[in-house]
PDB file of C-alpha atoms and ligand atoms in Angstrom:
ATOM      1  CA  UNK A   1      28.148 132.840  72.842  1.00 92.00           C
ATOM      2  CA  UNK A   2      28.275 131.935  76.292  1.00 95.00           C
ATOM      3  CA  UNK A   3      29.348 133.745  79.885  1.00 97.00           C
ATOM      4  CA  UNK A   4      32.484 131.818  81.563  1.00 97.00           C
ATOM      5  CA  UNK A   5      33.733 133.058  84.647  1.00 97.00           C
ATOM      6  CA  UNK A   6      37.223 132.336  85.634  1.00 97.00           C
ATOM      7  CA  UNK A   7      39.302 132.935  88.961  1.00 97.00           C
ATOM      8  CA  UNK A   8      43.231 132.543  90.208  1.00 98.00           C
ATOM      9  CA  UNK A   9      43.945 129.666  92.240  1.00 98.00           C
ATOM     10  CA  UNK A  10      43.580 131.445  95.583  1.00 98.00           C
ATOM     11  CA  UNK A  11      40.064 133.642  94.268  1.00 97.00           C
ATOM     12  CA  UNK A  12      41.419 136.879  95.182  1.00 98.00           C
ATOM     13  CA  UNK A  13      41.475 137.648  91.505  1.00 98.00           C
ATOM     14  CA  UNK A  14      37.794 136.703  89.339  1.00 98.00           C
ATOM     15  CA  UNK A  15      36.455 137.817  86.277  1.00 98.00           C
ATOM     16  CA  UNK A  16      33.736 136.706  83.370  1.00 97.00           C
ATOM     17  CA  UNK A  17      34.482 136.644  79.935  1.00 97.00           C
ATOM     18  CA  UNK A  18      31.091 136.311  77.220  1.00 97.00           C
ATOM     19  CA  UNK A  19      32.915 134.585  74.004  1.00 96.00           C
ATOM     20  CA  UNK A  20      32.797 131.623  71.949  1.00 95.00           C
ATOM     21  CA  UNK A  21      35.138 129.616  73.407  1.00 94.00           C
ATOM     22  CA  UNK A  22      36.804 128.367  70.129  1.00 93.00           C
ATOM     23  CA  UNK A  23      40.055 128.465  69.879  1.00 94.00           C
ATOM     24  CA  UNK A  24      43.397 129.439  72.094  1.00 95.00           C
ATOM     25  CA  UNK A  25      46.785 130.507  71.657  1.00 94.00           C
ATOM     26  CA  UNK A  26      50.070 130.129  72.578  1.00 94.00           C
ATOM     27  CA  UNK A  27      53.040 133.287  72.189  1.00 91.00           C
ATOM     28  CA  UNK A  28      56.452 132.326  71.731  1.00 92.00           C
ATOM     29  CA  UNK A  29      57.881 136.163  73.234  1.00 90.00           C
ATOM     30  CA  UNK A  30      59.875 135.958  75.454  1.00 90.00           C
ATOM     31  CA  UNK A  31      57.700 136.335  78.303  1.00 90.00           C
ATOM     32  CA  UNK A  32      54.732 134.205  77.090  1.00 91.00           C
ATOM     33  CA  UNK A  33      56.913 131.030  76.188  1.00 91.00           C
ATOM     34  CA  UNK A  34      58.064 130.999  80.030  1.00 93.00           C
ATOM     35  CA  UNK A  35      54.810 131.313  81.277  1.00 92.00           C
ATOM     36  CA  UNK A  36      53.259 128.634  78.599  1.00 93.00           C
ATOM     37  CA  UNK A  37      49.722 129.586  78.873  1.00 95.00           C
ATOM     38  CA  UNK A  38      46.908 129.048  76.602  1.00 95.00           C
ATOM     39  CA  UNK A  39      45.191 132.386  76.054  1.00 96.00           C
ATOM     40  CA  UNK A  40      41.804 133.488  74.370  1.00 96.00           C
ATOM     41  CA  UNK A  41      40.942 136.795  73.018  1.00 95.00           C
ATOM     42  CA  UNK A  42      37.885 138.660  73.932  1.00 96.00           C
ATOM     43  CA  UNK A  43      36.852 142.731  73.341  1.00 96.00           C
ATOM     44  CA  UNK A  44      36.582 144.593  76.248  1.00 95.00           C
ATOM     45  CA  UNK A  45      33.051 144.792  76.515  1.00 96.00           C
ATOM     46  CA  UNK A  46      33.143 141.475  77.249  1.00 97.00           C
ATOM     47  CA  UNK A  47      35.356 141.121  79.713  1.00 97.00           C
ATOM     48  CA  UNK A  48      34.789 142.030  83.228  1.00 97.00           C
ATOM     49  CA  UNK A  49      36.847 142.262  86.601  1.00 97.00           C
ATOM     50  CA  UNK A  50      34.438 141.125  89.268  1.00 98.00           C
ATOM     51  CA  UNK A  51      36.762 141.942  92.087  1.00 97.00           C
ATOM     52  CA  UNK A  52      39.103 144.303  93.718  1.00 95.00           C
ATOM     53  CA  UNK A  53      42.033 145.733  91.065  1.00 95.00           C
ATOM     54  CA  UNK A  54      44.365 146.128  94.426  1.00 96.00           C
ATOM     55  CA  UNK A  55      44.983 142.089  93.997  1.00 97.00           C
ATOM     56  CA  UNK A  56      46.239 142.488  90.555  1.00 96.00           C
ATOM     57  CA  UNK A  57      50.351 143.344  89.942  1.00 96.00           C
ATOM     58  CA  UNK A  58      50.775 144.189  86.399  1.00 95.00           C
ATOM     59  CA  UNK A  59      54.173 143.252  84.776  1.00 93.00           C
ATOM     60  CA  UNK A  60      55.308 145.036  81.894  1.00 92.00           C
ATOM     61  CA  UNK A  61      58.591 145.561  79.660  1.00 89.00           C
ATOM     62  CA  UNK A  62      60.362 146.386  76.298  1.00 87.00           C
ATOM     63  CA  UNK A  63      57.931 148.847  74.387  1.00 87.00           C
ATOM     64  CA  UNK A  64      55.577 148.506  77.689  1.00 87.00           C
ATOM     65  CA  UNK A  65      52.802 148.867  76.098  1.00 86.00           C
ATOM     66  CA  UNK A  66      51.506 145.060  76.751  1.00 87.00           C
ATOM     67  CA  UNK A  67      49.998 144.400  80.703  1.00 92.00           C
ATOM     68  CA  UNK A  68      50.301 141.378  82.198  1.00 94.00           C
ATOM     69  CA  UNK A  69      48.303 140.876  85.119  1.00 95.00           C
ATOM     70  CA  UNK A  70      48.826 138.250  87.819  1.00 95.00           C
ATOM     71  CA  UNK A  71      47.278 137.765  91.394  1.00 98.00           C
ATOM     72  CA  UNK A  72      49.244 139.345  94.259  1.00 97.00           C
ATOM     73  CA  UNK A  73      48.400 136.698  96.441  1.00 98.00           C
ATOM     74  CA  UNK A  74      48.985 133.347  94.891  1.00 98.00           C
ATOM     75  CA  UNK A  75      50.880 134.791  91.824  1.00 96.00           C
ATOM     76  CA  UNK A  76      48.171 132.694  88.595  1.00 97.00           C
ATOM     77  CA  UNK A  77      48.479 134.848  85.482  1.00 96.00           C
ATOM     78  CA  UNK A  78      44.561 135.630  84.921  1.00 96.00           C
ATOM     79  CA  UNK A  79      44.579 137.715  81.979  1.00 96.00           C
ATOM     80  CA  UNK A  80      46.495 140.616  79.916  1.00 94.00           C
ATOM     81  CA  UNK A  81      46.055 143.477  77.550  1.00 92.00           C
ATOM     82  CA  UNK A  82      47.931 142.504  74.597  1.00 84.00           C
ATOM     83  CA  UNK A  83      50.643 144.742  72.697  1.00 84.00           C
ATOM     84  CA  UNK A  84      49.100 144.161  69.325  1.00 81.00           C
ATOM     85  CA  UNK A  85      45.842 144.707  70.173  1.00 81.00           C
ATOM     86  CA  UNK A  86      45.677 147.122  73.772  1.00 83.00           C
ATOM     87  CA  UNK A  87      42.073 147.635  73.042  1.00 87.00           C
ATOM     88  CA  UNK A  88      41.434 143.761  74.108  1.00 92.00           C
ATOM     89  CA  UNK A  89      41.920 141.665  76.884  1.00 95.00           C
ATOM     90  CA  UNK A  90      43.675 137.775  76.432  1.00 95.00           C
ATOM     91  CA  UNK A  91      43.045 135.225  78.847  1.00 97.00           C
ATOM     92  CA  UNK A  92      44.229 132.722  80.473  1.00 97.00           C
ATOM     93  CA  UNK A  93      41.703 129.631  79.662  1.00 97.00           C
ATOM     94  CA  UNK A  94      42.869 127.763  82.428  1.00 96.00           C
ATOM     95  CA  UNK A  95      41.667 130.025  84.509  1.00 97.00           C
ATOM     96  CA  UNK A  96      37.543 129.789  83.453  1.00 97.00           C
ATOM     97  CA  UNK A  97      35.924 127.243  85.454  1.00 94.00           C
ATOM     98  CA  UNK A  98      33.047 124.810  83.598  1.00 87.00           C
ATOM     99  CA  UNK A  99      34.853 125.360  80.323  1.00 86.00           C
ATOM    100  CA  UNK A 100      35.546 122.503  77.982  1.00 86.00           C
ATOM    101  CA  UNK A 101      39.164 122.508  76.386  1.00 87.00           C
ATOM    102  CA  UNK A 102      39.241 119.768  74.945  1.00 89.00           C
ATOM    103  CA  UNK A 103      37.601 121.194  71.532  1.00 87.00           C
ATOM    104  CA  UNK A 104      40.314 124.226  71.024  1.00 91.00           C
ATOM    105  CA  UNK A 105      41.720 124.949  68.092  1.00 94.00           C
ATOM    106  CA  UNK A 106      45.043 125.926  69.745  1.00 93.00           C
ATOM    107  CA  UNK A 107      47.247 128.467  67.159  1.00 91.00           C
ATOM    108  CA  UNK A 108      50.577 130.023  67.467  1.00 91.00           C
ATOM    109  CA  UNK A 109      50.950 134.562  67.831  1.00 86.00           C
ATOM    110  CA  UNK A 110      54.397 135.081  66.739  1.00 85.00           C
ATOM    111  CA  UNK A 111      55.470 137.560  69.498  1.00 83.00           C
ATOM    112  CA  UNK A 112      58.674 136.835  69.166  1.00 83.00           C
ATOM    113  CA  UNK A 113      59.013 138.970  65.989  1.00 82.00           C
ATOM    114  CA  UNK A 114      58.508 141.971  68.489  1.00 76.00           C
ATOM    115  CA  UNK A 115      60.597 140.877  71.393  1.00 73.00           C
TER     116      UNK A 115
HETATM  117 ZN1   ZN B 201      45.032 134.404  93.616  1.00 79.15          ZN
END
């Protein structure tokens, strides 16, 4: 287990996540397979917003029960609360700074079975 903090582009946006960073995931919804990140799942105890919610815009359609957040300022999807699981938050693991990727075991959520 090990603390990663990760940011937006522009900063305005920065959170830590304490996980073992082992594997990632793609979603091939509707919205995730435009926006083509790599996400990880963590609980929400760890996960923490280390700055100001007012920079977040939160994006959210069909049963709305999913919330995508994104930086107001330079628009970097940083992390979401996922439909299937609300209780969690997915992020985006390009986002977490000092983090080796190169050892992910990358899998596949079938969103699109919900879309
Ligand atoms: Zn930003």
């Amino acid at each position: 287990m090990k603390t990663y903090r990760g940011q937006c582009h522009c900063g305005k946006v920065q959170f830590e996540v304490t996980t073992v960073l082992d594997r990632g995931d793609r979603c091939n919804c509707s919205f995730c397979s435009r926006r083509g990140a790599i996400m990880h799942s963590v609980t929400a105890d760890r996960f923490k917003l280390l700055t100001d919610e007012a920079f977040l815009t939160l994006y959210q359609f069909h049963t709305q029960t999913a919330k995508h957040y994104f930086c107001n300022v330079c628009g970097i999807y940083t992390f979401h609360r996922p439909r299937i699981a609300p209780e969690k938050y997915r992020i985006n693991v390009a986002c977490l700074e000092a983090a080796d990727l190169t050892h992910l075991k990358i899998g596949l959520v079938n969103g699109a079975a919900y879309d």
